[in-house]
mmCIF file of C-alpha atoms and ligand atoms in Angstrom:
data_model
loop_
_atom_site.group_PDB
_atom_site.id
_atom_site.type_symbol
_atom_site.label_atom_id
_atom_site.label_comp_id
_atom_site.label_asym_id
_atom_site.label_seq_id
_atom_site.Cartn_x
_atom_site.Cartn_y
_atom_site.Cartn_z
ATOM 1 C CA MET A 1 17.594 45.777 -40.857
ATOM 2 C CA SER A 2 16.935 42.377 -42.416
ATOM 3 C CA THR A 3 13.471 41.831 -43.845
ATOM 4 C CA ARG A 4 11.216 39.163 -42.331
ATOM 5 C CA ASN A 5 10.326 36.206 -44.562
ATOM 6 C CA VAL A 6 7.476 33.718 -44.355
ATOM 7 C CA LEU A 7 7.230 30.431 -46.234
ATOM 8 C CA VAL A 8 3.649 30.003 -47.439
ATOM 9 C CA ILE A 9 2.520 26.444 -48.084
ATOM 10 C CA ASN A 10 -0.600 25.157 -49.837
ATOM 11 C CA CYS A 11 -0.783 21.362 -49.673
ATOM 12 C CA GLY A 12 -2.892 19.106 -51.849
ATOM 13 C CA SER A 13 -3.079 15.334 -51.498
ATOM 14 C CA SER A 14 -0.095 14.837 -53.833
ATOM 15 C CA SER A 15 1.304 18.353 -54.206
ATOM 16 C CA ILE A 16 2.815 21.259 -52.295
ATOM 17 C CA LYS A 17 2.615 24.771 -53.707
ATOM 18 C CA PHE A 18 5.023 27.113 -51.940
ATOM 19 C CA ALA A 19 6.176 30.724 -51.962
ATOM 20 C CA LEU A 20 8.710 32.578 -49.891
ATOM 21 C CA VAL A 21 7.177 35.964 -49.141
ATOM 22 C CA GLY A 22 9.396 38.838 -48.033
ATOM 23 C CA GLU A 23 7.785 41.499 -45.895
ATOM 24 C CA SER A 24 9.191 44.371 -47.915
ATOM 25 C CA ARG A 25 9.456 42.846 -51.381
ATOM 26 C CA ALA A 26 6.634 42.808 -53.951
ATOM 27 C CA ASP A 27 7.669 39.641 -55.824
ATOM 28 C CA PHE A 28 8.460 36.240 -54.296
ATOM 29 C CA PRO A 29 12.222 35.475 -54.077
ATOM 30 C CA LEU A 30 11.416 31.744 -54.288
ATOM 31 C CA HIS A 31 8.257 29.954 -55.378
ATOM 32 C CA GLY A 32 7.301 26.657 -56.921
ATOM 33 C CA LEU A 33 5.482 23.359 -56.789
ATOM 34 C CA ALA A 34 6.295 19.826 -55.694
ATOM 35 C CA GLU A 35 3.911 17.453 -57.432
ATOM 36 C CA ARG A 36 3.066 13.798 -58.015
ATOM 37 C CA LEU A 37 4.259 13.195 -54.443
ATOM 38 C CA GLY A 38 4.286 9.570 -53.381
ATOM 39 C CA SER A 39 4.962 8.402 -56.947
ATOM 40 C CA ALA A 40 8.114 7.489 -58.850
ATOM 41 C CA ASP A 41 7.606 10.685 -60.924
ATOM 42 C CA ALA A 42 7.622 13.064 -57.954
ATOM 43 C CA ILE A 43 9.259 16.328 -58.965
ATOM 44 C CA LEU A 44 10.171 19.635 -57.357
ATOM 45 C CA ARG A 45 10.027 22.714 -59.599
ATOM 46 C CA TRP A 46 10.968 26.164 -58.397
ATOM 47 C CA GLN A 47 11.857 29.630 -59.509
ATOM 48 C CA HIS A 48 14.547 31.531 -57.615
ATOM 49 C CA ASP A 49 15.232 35.131 -58.603
ATOM 50 C CA ASN A 50 13.615 34.491 -62.017
ATOM 51 C CA GLN A 51 15.685 31.364 -62.780
ATOM 52 C CA ARG A 52 13.731 28.130 -63.269
ATOM 53 C CA HIS A 53 14.982 24.868 -61.767
ATOM 54 C CA GLU A 54 13.730 21.343 -61.249
ATOM 55 C CA GLN A 55 14.839 18.281 -59.343
ATOM 56 C CA ALA A 56 13.481 14.733 -59.459
ATOM 57 C CA ILE A 57 12.489 13.597 -55.968
ATOM 58 C CA ALA A 58 11.305 10.075 -56.865
ATOM 59 C CA GLY A 59 9.194 8.441 -54.198
ATOM 60 C CA SER A 60 9.171 11.528 -51.956
ATOM 61 C CA ASP A 61 6.204 12.105 -49.696
ATOM 62 C CA HIS A 62 5.254 15.542 -48.311
ATOM 63 C CA ARG A 63 7.912 15.441 -45.608
ATOM 64 C CA ALA A 64 10.714 14.409 -47.960
ATOM 65 C CA ALA A 65 9.681 17.091 -50.447
ATOM 66 C CA LEU A 66 9.833 19.757 -47.726
ATOM 67 C CA ALA A 67 13.225 18.405 -46.628
ATOM 68 C CA ALA A 68 14.426 18.816 -50.236
ATOM 69 C CA LEU A 69 13.041 22.342 -50.206
ATOM 70 C CA LEU A 70 14.689 23.287 -46.889
ATOM 71 C CA PRO A 71 18.160 24.280 -48.213
ATOM 72 C CA LEU A 72 16.577 26.298 -51.044
ATOM 73 C CA VAL A 73 14.421 28.211 -48.573
ATOM 74 C CA GLU A 74 17.337 28.815 -46.223
ATOM 75 C CA GLN A 75 19.426 30.171 -49.066
ATOM 76 C CA ALA A 76 16.665 32.372 -50.509
ATOM 77 C CA ALA A 77 15.666 33.697 -47.072
ATOM 78 C CA ASP A 78 19.298 34.454 -46.273
ATOM 79 C CA GLY A 79 18.976 33.183 -42.726
ATOM 80 C CA SER A 80 15.884 35.242 -42.026
ATOM 81 C CA LEU A 81 12.886 32.873 -42.062
ATOM 82 C CA HIS A 82 10.386 33.832 -39.361
ATOM 83 C CA GLY A 83 7.450 31.503 -39.778
ATOM 84 C CA ILE A 84 5.375 29.228 -41.959
ATOM 85 C CA GLY A 85 1.866 30.097 -43.120
ATOM 86 C CA HIS A 86 -0.413 27.259 -44.196
ATOM 87 C CA ARG A 87 -3.464 27.612 -46.365
ATOM 88 C CA VAL A 88 -6.220 25.504 -44.816
ATOM 89 C CA VAL A 89 -9.456 25.134 -46.734
ATOM 90 C CA HIS A 90 -12.038 24.573 -44.017
ATOM 91 C CA GLY A 91 -12.067 26.022 -40.514
ATOM 92 C CA GLY A 92 -15.755 25.323 -39.876
ATOM 93 C CA GLU A 93 -17.315 27.547 -37.215
ATOM 94 C CA HIS A 94 -14.263 27.099 -34.983
ATOM 95 C CA PHE A 95 -11.937 29.508 -36.774
ATOM 96 C CA THR A 96 -12.955 33.110 -37.292
ATOM 97 C CA ALA A 97 -9.382 34.189 -38.046
ATOM 98 C CA ALA A 98 -5.914 32.777 -38.667
ATOM 99 C CA GLY A 99 -4.403 30.882 -35.730
ATOM 100 C CA LEU A 100 -0.996 29.832 -34.407
ATOM 101 C CA ILE A 101 -0.758 26.072 -34.750
ATOM 102 C CA GLY A 102 -0.595 24.005 -31.593
ATOM 103 C CA ALA A 103 -2.193 20.759 -30.476
ATOM 104 C CA ASP A 104 -5.631 22.431 -30.091
ATOM 105 C CA THR A 105 -5.530 23.887 -33.614
ATOM 106 C CA LEU A 106 -4.552 20.556 -35.120
ATOM 107 C CA ALA A 107 -7.395 18.815 -33.280
ATOM 108 C CA ALA A 108 -9.900 21.446 -34.451
ATOM 109 C CA ILE A 109 -8.760 21.173 -38.087
ATOM 110 C CA ARG A 110 -9.046 17.388 -37.805
ATOM 111 C CA ALA A 111 -12.534 17.701 -36.337
ATOM 112 C CA THR A 112 -13.562 19.767 -39.380
ATOM 113 C CA THR A 113 -12.545 17.013 -41.814
ATOM 114 C CA PRO A 114 -16.126 15.768 -42.424
ATOM 115 C CA LEU A 115 -16.846 19.178 -43.995
ATOM 116 C CA ALA A 116 -13.804 19.005 -46.320
ATOM 117 C CA PRO A 117 -12.916 15.323 -46.655
ATOM 118 C CA LEU A 118 -10.460 15.834 -49.514
ATOM 119 C CA HIS A 119 -8.833 19.117 -48.545
ATOM 120 C CA ASN A 120 -8.363 19.198 -44.775
ATOM 121 C CA PRO A 121 -6.467 15.879 -44.523
ATOM 122 C CA ALA A 122 -4.056 17.111 -47.220
ATOM 123 C CA ASN A 123 -3.613 20.427 -45.386
ATOM 124 C CA LEU A 124 -2.928 18.531 -42.138
ATOM 125 C CA LEU A 125 -0.378 16.375 -43.896
ATOM 126 C CA GLY A 126 1.442 19.538 -44.963
ATOM 127 C CA ILE A 127 1.335 21.065 -41.492
ATOM 128 C CA GLU A 128 2.672 17.917 -39.851
ATOM 129 C CA ALA A 129 5.434 17.583 -42.440
ATOM 130 C CA ALA A 130 6.421 21.247 -41.994
ATOM 131 C CA MET A 131 6.464 20.877 -38.198
ATOM 132 C CA ALA A 132 8.863 17.951 -38.591
ATOM 133 C CA VAL A 133 11.153 19.712 -41.092
ATOM 134 C CA PHE A 134 11.038 23.214 -39.506
ATOM 135 C CA PRO A 135 10.555 22.336 -35.798
ATOM 136 C CA GLU A 136 11.899 25.621 -34.482
ATOM 137 C CA LEU A 137 9.574 27.871 -36.521
ATOM 138 C CA PRO A 138 6.090 29.066 -35.546
ATOM 139 C CA GLN A 139 3.405 27.780 -37.916
ATOM 140 C CA VAL A 140 0.146 29.557 -38.661
ATOM 141 C CA ALA A 141 -3.059 28.246 -40.265
ATOM 142 C CA VAL A 142 -5.010 30.645 -42.495
ATOM 143 C CA PHE A 143 -8.492 29.447 -43.405
ATOM 144 C CA ASP A 144 -10.437 30.000 -46.649
ATOM 145 C CA THR A 145 -13.636 30.032 -44.627
ATOM 146 C CA ALA A 146 -12.642 32.308 -41.707
ATOM 147 C CA PHE A 147 -13.405 35.652 -43.406
ATOM 148 C CA HIS A 148 -17.022 34.568 -43.929
ATOM 149 C CA GLN A 149 -17.679 33.797 -40.269
ATOM 150 C CA THR A 150 -19.159 37.315 -40.004
ATOM 151 C CA LEU A 151 -22.114 36.291 -42.217
ATOM 152 C CA PRO A 152 -25.414 36.908 -40.414
ATOM 153 C CA ALA A 153 -27.631 33.866 -39.772
ATOM 154 C CA HIS A 154 -30.062 34.929 -42.508
ATOM 155 C CA ALA A 155 -27.207 34.577 -45.011
ATOM 156 C CA TYR A 156 -25.601 31.371 -43.692
ATOM 157 C CA ARG A 157 -28.599 29.229 -42.726
ATOM 158 C CA TYR A 158 -30.192 26.857 -45.234
ATOM 159 C CA ALA A 159 -33.938 26.339 -44.978
ATOM 160 C CA LEU A 160 -33.391 22.806 -43.648
ATOM 161 C CA PRO A 161 -34.301 21.044 -40.384
ATOM 162 C CA GLU A 162 -32.448 22.699 -37.491
ATOM 163 C CA ALA A 163 -30.794 19.463 -36.294
ATOM 164 C CA LEU A 164 -28.760 19.339 -39.519
ATOM 165 C CA TYR A 165 -27.225 22.675 -38.609
ATOM 166 C CA ARG A 166 -26.992 22.112 -34.853
ATOM 167 C CA ASP A 167 -25.628 18.561 -34.854
ATOM 168 C CA HIS A 168 -23.893 18.306 -38.216
ATOM 169 C CA GLY A 169 -22.763 21.828 -39.134
ATOM 170 C CA VAL A 170 -24.853 21.952 -42.308
ATOM 171 C CA ARG A 171 -24.780 25.669 -43.148
ATOM 172 C CA ARG A 172 -23.200 28.009 -45.677
ATOM 173 C CA TYR A 173 -19.471 28.643 -44.944
ATOM 174 C CA GLY A 174 -18.086 30.274 -48.085
ATOM 175 C CA PHE A 175 -14.524 29.997 -49.453
ATOM 176 C CA HIS A 176 -11.888 32.206 -51.169
ATOM 177 C CA GLY A 177 -12.022 34.325 -47.983
ATOM 178 C CA THR A 178 -8.304 35.136 -48.069
ATOM 179 C CA SER A 179 -8.639 36.518 -51.593
ATOM 180 C CA HIS A 180 -11.862 38.485 -50.972
ATOM 181 C CA ARG A 181 -10.276 40.023 -47.872
ATOM 182 C CA TYR A 182 -7.005 40.929 -49.595
ATOM 183 C CA VAL A 183 -8.568 42.571 -52.648
ATOM 184 C CA SER A 184 -11.213 44.461 -50.661
ATOM 185 C CA HIS A 185 -8.438 46.061 -48.557
ATOM 186 C CA ARG A 186 -6.522 46.926 -51.717
ATOM 187 C CA ALA A 187 -9.674 48.330 -53.336
ATOM 188 C CA ALA A 188 -10.307 50.589 -50.332
ATOM 189 C CA ASP A 189 -6.703 51.856 -50.610
ATOM 190 C CA MET A 190 -7.130 52.483 -54.341
ATOM 191 C CA ALA A 191 -10.372 54.379 -53.744
ATOM 192 C CA GLY A 192 -8.980 56.415 -50.844
ATOM 193 C CA LEU A 193 -11.586 54.921 -48.467
ATOM 194 C CA ALA A 194 -11.101 53.387 -45.029
ATOM 195 C CA THR A 195 -11.672 49.617 -45.160
ATOM 196 C CA GLY A 196 -13.773 50.025 -42.004
ATOM 197 C CA ASP A 197 -16.119 52.394 -43.829
ATOM 198 C CA SER A 198 -16.530 50.855 -47.276
ATOM 199 C CA SER A 199 -18.994 48.628 -49.087
ATOM 200 C CA TRP A 200 -18.028 46.299 -51.955
ATOM 201 C CA LEU A 201 -19.213 43.641 -54.338
ATOM 202 C CA CYS A 202 -16.379 41.264 -55.166
ATOM 203 C CA ALA A 203 -16.038 38.632 -57.903
ATOM 204 C CA HIS A 204 -13.147 36.158 -57.519
ATOM 205 C CA LEU A 205 -13.073 34.397 -60.896
ATOM 206 C CA GLY A 206 -10.514 31.641 -61.339
ATOM 207 C CA ASN A 207 -10.938 27.915 -61.918
ATOM 208 C CA GLY A 208 -13.098 28.150 -58.813
ATOM 209 C CA ALA A 209 -15.259 31.276 -58.616
ATOM 210 C CA SER A 210 -17.295 33.086 -55.995
ATOM 211 C CA THR A 211 -18.896 36.427 -55.266
ATOM 212 C CA CYS A 212 -18.907 38.250 -51.932
ATOM 213 C CA ALA A 213 -20.584 41.259 -50.320
ATOM 214 C CA ILE A 214 -18.111 43.048 -48.031
ATOM 215 C CA VAL A 215 -19.229 45.814 -45.668
ATOM 216 C CA ASN A 216 -16.758 47.716 -43.458
ATOM 217 C CA GLY A 217 -14.146 44.996 -43.953
ATOM 218 C CA GLN A 218 -16.508 42.129 -43.078
ATOM 219 C CA SER A 219 -18.037 39.486 -45.321
ATOM 220 C CA GLN A 220 -21.838 39.757 -45.233
ATOM 221 C CA ASP A 221 -22.735 37.176 -47.883
ATOM 222 C CA THR A 222 -20.985 34.950 -50.396
ATOM 223 C CA SER A 223 -22.016 32.612 -53.182
ATOM 224 C CA MET A 224 -20.259 29.399 -52.066
ATOM 225 C CA GLY A 225 -21.924 27.381 -49.332
ATOM 226 C CA LEU A 226 -21.365 24.189 -47.343
ATOM 227 C CA THR A 227 -18.882 23.225 -50.063
ATOM 228 C CA PRO A 228 -17.160 25.139 -52.894
ATOM 229 C CA LEU A 229 -19.706 23.748 -55.388
ATOM 230 C CA GLU A 230 -22.515 26.196 -54.638
ATOM 231 C CA GLY A 231 -23.038 29.375 -56.624
ATOM 232 C CA LEU A 232 -21.388 30.414 -59.877
ATOM 233 C CA VAL A 233 -20.568 28.397 -62.985
ATOM 234 C CA MET A 234 -16.861 27.418 -62.669
ATOM 235 C CA GLY A 235 -14.232 25.634 -64.781
ATOM 236 C CA THR A 236 -15.526 22.116 -64.163
ATOM 237 C CA ARG A 237 -18.056 22.750 -61.346
ATOM 238 C CA SER A 238 -21.740 23.221 -62.044
ATOM 239 C CA GLY A 239 -22.482 25.822 -59.377
ATOM 240 C CA ASP A 240 -26.167 25.988 -58.395
ATOM 241 C CA VAL A 241 -28.473 23.287 -59.718
ATOM 242 C CA ASP A 242 -31.920 22.179 -58.598
ATOM 243 C CA PRO A 243 -31.323 20.229 -55.346
ATOM 244 C CA ASN A 244 -33.696 17.563 -56.667
ATOM 245 C CA LEU A 245 -31.167 16.747 -59.388
ATOM 246 C CA HIS A 246 -29.491 14.090 -57.210
ATOM 247 C CA GLY A 247 -32.755 12.229 -56.657
ATOM 248 C CA HIS A 248 -33.762 12.619 -60.289
ATOM 249 C CA LEU A 249 -30.493 11.146 -61.627
ATOM 250 C CA ALA A 250 -30.498 8.345 -59.051
ATOM 251 C CA ARG A 251 -34.105 7.374 -59.873
ATOM 252 C CA THR A 252 -34.060 7.781 -63.633
ATOM 253 C CA LEU A 253 -30.468 6.729 -64.479
ATOM 254 C CA GLY A 254 -29.504 4.697 -61.412
ATOM 255 C CA TRP A 255 -26.460 6.915 -60.785
ATOM 256 C CA SER A 256 -24.611 6.543 -57.469
ATOM 257 C CA LEU A 257 -23.853 9.521 -55.200
ATOM 258 C CA ASP A 258 -20.157 9.233 -56.064
ATOM 259 C CA LYS A 259 -20.934 9.395 -59.770
ATOM 260 C CA ILE A 260 -23.197 12.421 -59.324
ATOM 261 C CA ASP A 261 -20.585 14.164 -57.117
ATOM 262 C CA ALA A 262 -17.861 13.560 -59.703
ATOM 263 C CA MET A 263 -20.113 14.800 -62.509
ATOM 264 C CA LEU A 264 -21.039 18.019 -60.669
ATOM 265 C CA ASN A 265 -17.457 18.777 -59.557
ATOM 266 C CA LYS A 266 -15.288 17.555 -62.417
ATOM 267 C CA GLU A 267 -17.378 17.233 -65.597
ATOM 268 C CA SER A 268 -19.667 20.269 -65.457
ATOM 269 C CA GLY A 269 -19.260 24.059 -65.594
ATOM 270 C CA LEU A 270 -17.556 25.708 -68.572
ATOM 271 C CA LEU A 271 -16.223 22.330 -69.689
ATOM 272 C CA ALA A 272 -19.714 20.861 -69.996
ATOM 273 C CA LEU A 273 -21.405 23.936 -71.465
ATOM 274 C CA SER A 274 -18.732 24.173 -74.172
ATOM 275 C CA GLY A 275 -19.548 20.630 -75.253
ATOM 276 C CA GLY A 276 -16.392 19.263 -73.617
ATOM 277 C CA LEU A 277 -14.089 21.754 -75.383
ATOM 278 C CA SER A 278 -12.318 23.294 -72.359
ATOM 279 C CA ASN A 279 -12.581 24.454 -68.752
ATOM 280 C CA ASP A 280 -10.119 27.242 -69.508
ATOM 281 C CA MET A 281 -11.585 30.675 -70.206
ATOM 282 C CA ARG A 282 -8.714 31.752 -72.452
ATOM 283 C CA SER A 283 -9.309 28.794 -74.784
ATOM 284 C CA LEU A 284 -13.060 29.426 -74.737
ATOM 285 C CA GLU A 285 -12.622 33.074 -75.710
ATOM 286 C CA GLN A 286 -10.439 32.039 -78.649
ATOM 287 C CA ALA A 287 -12.991 29.413 -79.752
ATOM 288 C CA ARG A 288 -15.847 31.938 -79.410
ATOM 289 C CA ASP A 289 -13.946 34.345 -81.686
ATOM 290 C CA GLN A 290 -13.928 31.557 -84.280
ATOM 291 C CA GLY A 291 -17.683 31.018 -83.944
ATOM 292 C CA HIS A 292 -17.705 27.913 -81.697
ATOM 293 C CA ALA A 293 -21.318 27.574 -80.468
ATOM 294 C CA GLY A 294 -20.478 25.693 -77.255
ATOM 295 C CA ALA A 295 -17.809 28.189 -76.213
ATOM 296 C CA THR A 296 -20.231 31.053 -76.936
ATOM 297 C CA LEU A 297 -22.936 29.445 -74.784
ATOM 298 C CA ALA A 298 -20.480 28.712 -71.946
ATOM 299 C CA ILE A 299 -19.417 32.376 -71.837
ATOM 300 C CA GLU A 300 -23.035 33.633 -71.993
ATOM 301 C CA VAL A 301 -24.125 31.386 -69.103
ATOM 302 C CA PHE A 302 -20.998 32.206 -67.055
ATOM 303 C CA CYS A 303 -21.543 35.971 -67.343
ATOM 304 C CA TYR A 304 -25.314 35.887 -66.828
ATOM 305 C CA ARG A 305 -25.048 33.713 -63.724
ATOM 306 C CA LEU A 306 -22.235 35.906 -62.394
ATOM 307 C CA ALA A 307 -24.262 39.099 -62.905
ATOM 308 C CA LYS A 308 -27.284 37.470 -61.243
ATOM 309 C CA SER A 309 -25.161 36.507 -58.240
ATOM 310 C CA LEU A 310 -23.697 40.027 -57.928
ATOM 311 C CA ALA A 311 -27.181 41.551 -58.085
ATOM 312 C CA ALA A 312 -28.262 39.157 -55.315
ATOM 313 C CA MET A 313 -25.190 40.095 -53.220
ATOM 314 C CA SER A 314 -26.154 43.780 -53.500
ATOM 315 C CA CYS A 315 -29.017 42.998 -51.070
ATOM 316 C CA ALA A 316 -26.365 42.833 -48.307
ATOM 317 C CA LEU A 317 -24.901 46.298 -48.997
ATOM 318 C CA PRO A 318 -25.996 49.616 -47.466
ATOM 319 C CA ARG A 319 -24.466 51.409 -50.491
ATOM 320 C CA LEU A 320 -22.179 50.487 -53.366
ATOM 321 C CA ASP A 321 -18.615 51.824 -53.197
ATOM 322 C CA GLY A 322 -17.600 49.574 -56.047
ATOM 323 C CA LEU A 323 -17.393 46.222 -57.794
ATOM 324 C CA ILE A 324 -14.056 44.365 -57.667
ATOM 325 C CA PHE A 325 -12.863 41.818 -60.269
ATOM 326 C CA THR A 326 -10.049 39.422 -59.334
ATOM 327 C CA GLY A 327 -8.717 35.873 -60.015
ATOM 328 C CA GLY A 328 -7.250 34.667 -63.329
ATOM 329 C CA ILE A 329 -10.416 35.504 -65.295
ATOM 330 C CA GLY A 330 -11.333 38.640 -63.342
ATOM 331 C CA GLU A 331 -7.811 40.051 -63.717
ATOM 332 C CA ASN A 332 -7.405 39.248 -67.407
ATOM 333 C CA SER A 333 -10.655 38.979 -69.306
ATOM 334 C CA ALA A 334 -11.984 42.299 -70.573
ATOM 335 C CA LEU A 335 -14.721 40.327 -72.372
ATOM 336 C CA ILE A 336 -16.086 38.636 -69.241
ATOM 337 C CA ARG A 337 -15.970 41.886 -67.257
ATOM 338 C CA SER A 338 -17.757 43.842 -69.946
ATOM 339 C CA LYS A 339 -20.457 41.189 -70.622
ATOM 340 C CA THR A 340 -21.130 40.830 -66.890
ATOM 341 C CA VAL A 341 -21.368 44.553 -66.223
ATOM 342 C CA ALA A 342 -23.706 44.923 -69.228
ATOM 343 C CA SER A 343 -26.333 42.990 -67.214
ATOM 344 C CA LEU A 344 -25.918 45.194 -64.127
ATOM 345 C CA GLY A 345 -27.273 48.469 -65.462
ATOM 346 C CA LEU A 346 -29.887 48.647 -62.689
ATOM 347 C CA LEU A 347 -27.015 48.982 -60.163
ATOM 348 C CA GLY A 348 -25.808 51.959 -62.233
ATOM 349 C CA LEU A 349 -22.631 50.131 -63.299
ATOM 350 C CA VAL A 350 -21.165 51.153 -66.658
ATOM 351 C CA ILE A 351 -17.766 50.125 -68.019
ATOM 352 C CA ASP A 352 -15.144 52.303 -69.757
ATOM 353 C CA HIS A 353 -14.050 50.027 -72.597
ATOM 354 C CA GLU A 354 -10.624 51.574 -73.099
ATOM 355 C CA ALA A 355 -9.735 51.329 -69.394
ATOM 356 C CA ASN A 356 -11.178 47.811 -69.321
ATOM 357 C CA ALA A 357 -8.949 46.662 -72.191
ATOM 358 C CA ALA A 358 -5.852 48.049 -70.415
ATOM 359 C CA CYS A 359 -6.339 46.108 -67.159
ATOM 360 C CA VAL A 360 -4.765 42.727 -67.964
ATOM 361 C CA ARG A 361 -1.717 40.709 -66.861
ATOM 362 C CA GLY A 362 -1.470 42.040 -63.337
ATOM 363 C CA GLN A 363 -2.372 45.640 -64.139
ATOM 364 C CA SER A 364 -4.782 46.966 -61.521
ATOM 365 C CA GLY A 365 -7.028 49.941 -62.110
ATOM 366 C CA ALA A 366 -10.435 51.571 -62.347
ATOM 367 C CA ILE A 367 -12.505 50.535 -65.380
ATOM 368 C CA HIS A 368 -15.819 52.362 -64.803
ATOM 369 C CA ALA A 369 -17.212 55.153 -66.944
ATOM 370 C CA ALA A 370 -17.028 58.608 -65.368
ATOM 371 C CA GLY A 371 -19.992 59.434 -63.152
ATOM 372 C CA HIS A 372 -20.845 55.768 -62.441
ATOM 373 C CA PRO A 373 -20.016 53.534 -59.449
ATOM 374 C CA ARG A 374 -16.444 52.268 -59.246
ATOM 375 C CA ILE A 375 -15.424 49.056 -60.979
ATOM 376 C CA LEU A 376 -11.889 47.999 -60.024
ATOM 377 C CA VAL A 377 -9.576 45.279 -61.307
ATOM 378 C CA VAL A 378 -7.428 44.176 -58.366
ATOM 379 C CA PRO A 379 -4.923 41.309 -58.743
ATOM 380 C CA THR A 380 -5.262 38.945 -55.823
ATOM 381 C CA ASN A 381 -2.305 37.729 -53.780
ATOM 382 C CA GLU A 382 -3.387 35.024 -51.369
ATOM 383 C CA GLU A 383 0.223 34.123 -50.543
ATOM 384 C CA ARG A 384 0.987 37.671 -49.415
ATOM 385 C CA GLN A 385 -2.184 37.807 -47.308
ATOM 386 C CA ILE A 386 -1.266 34.480 -45.656
ATOM 387 C CA ALA A 387 2.232 35.833 -44.962
ATOM 388 C CA LEU A 388 0.794 39.055 -43.494
ATOM 389 C CA ASP A 389 -1.554 37.047 -41.271
ATOM 390 C CA THR A 390 1.378 34.883 -40.166
ATOM 391 C CA LEU A 391 3.560 37.883 -39.319
ATOM 392 C CA ALA A 392 0.682 39.566 -37.475
ATOM 393 C CA LEU A 393 0.421 36.556 -35.170
ATOM 394 C CA LEU A 394 4.163 36.567 -34.546
ATOM 395 C CA ASP A 395 4.256 40.222 -33.537
ATOM 396 C CA PRO A 396 4.240 40.766 -29.794
ATOM 397 C CA VAL A 397 1.065 42.503 -28.645
ATOM 398 C CA LEU A 398 1.981 46.182 -28.447
HETATM 399 P P1 LIG B 401 -6.855 31.023 -61.550
HETATM 400 O O1 LIG B 401 -7.561 29.792 -61.023
HETATM 401 O O2 LIG B 401 -7.103 32.240 -60.709
HETATM 402 O O3 LIG B 401 -5.407 30.807 -61.873
HETATM 403 O O4 LIG B 401 -7.570 31.357 -62.970
HETATM 404 C C1 LIG B 401 -7.548 30.451 -64.029
HETATM 405 C C2 LIG B 401 -8.518 30.947 -65.105
HETATM 406 O O5 LIG B 401 -8.111 32.245 -65.558
HETATM 407 C C3 LIG B 401 -8.542 30.027 -66.328
HETATM 408 O O6 LIG B 401 -9.882 29.846 -66.764
HETATM 409 C C4 LIG B 401 -7.779 30.877 -67.347
HETATM 410 O O7 LIG B 401 -8.148 30.572 -68.675
HETATM 411 C C5 LIG B 401 -8.217 32.266 -66.970
HETATM 412 N N1 LIG B 401 -7.366 33.257 -67.618
HETATM 413 C C6 LIG B 401 -6.059 33.499 -67.413
HETATM 414 N N2 LIG B 401 -5.619 34.440 -68.299
HETATM 415 C C7 LIG B 401 -6.679 34.783 -69.079
HETATM 416 C C8 LIG B 401 -6.887 35.688 -70.176
HETATM 417 N N3 LIG B 401 -5.883 36.436 -70.645
HETATM 418 N N4 LIG B 401 -8.122 35.762 -70.718
HETATM 419 C C9 LIG B 401 -9.132 35.008 -70.258
HETATM 420 N N5 LIG B 401 -9.017 34.148 -69.233
HETATM 421 C C10 LIG B 401 -7.800 34.023 -68.651
#
């Protein structure tokens, strides 16, 4: 029987990240990135069965890049491509789960654009291009926000005038839902628990970072809010700051909203705390080893704020079945995991340093000391989760 394949697409304003996901194959037969779309330097890079390739696609827009990709996908899928799964950043309150794309879905994603003015238009561009290039295939939208639609009102409402929520959707939405969902299912499997009867703290730590409290397979709280800026210290994002900061900078320095937005999203976080050295945790760890004061401070603040957020998330749990680390930093940095857990002694969490050191480069495992609550390293796989969601929607109802 031939395996079913799904092409997973993640579109930015000038890029398309793609992966062909086979239902019964752990790695991706084909994956890659088309970038600098719309410019003379547009390029398509891909890896097929571990061989790297690239092709200049000068001047290509999203549709032309997907057209260039089409024969590669057809070859890699060996005539067995069943659907396309799109990562969509913001589904607002409309989408509580992945959805088959039709005219209604497109309209609802478009209506959510004010909440994600940079991301949703790029995602729509990708969907429309894919519908033109693969007209015969079903397309599915999988939303970063959907998993968090189970948050109770006391977790998603801001203490702001009600009309802002009612008329303008100003509330906490949360992001990284696809990753939190995937790793919490994997963690339940690893622990021999049923997802529907399990209770987790989860830290997704990549360039963007968020925590989540997951009870019986449902998100109960998360650190990101209306936008992906709220919460933890990230690569270049500040995370939480005093909400009066905007007014303060506008009054005292005359800064515009655009300038403040750019500063908080692109010039803050690890990059700022390290004195401009780097937004990349690997580089910061190396600099810290050599005594760099900024890198040391950046790591201290990152871990302390992360631990504080996890402790806050524990308020949403009836019990603690375990803490999950994922994302590039969570999957690879024994230092960050151990410094963070060191501040969580009141939750009973204690790390096993040998096991911690062994869980790097895609190695999953338990890293807690015997007799203490579980701490698991679980590599995320958002592409696979998007493919699974896509296939689930294609299956006839049994
Ligand atoms: P992601 O956005 O999930 O790809 O994660 C990117 C982050 O993971 C960057 O800050 C990387 O420096 C970090 N990262 C990747 N590998 C390591 C490593 N071995 N040690 C520390 N941080 C790492």
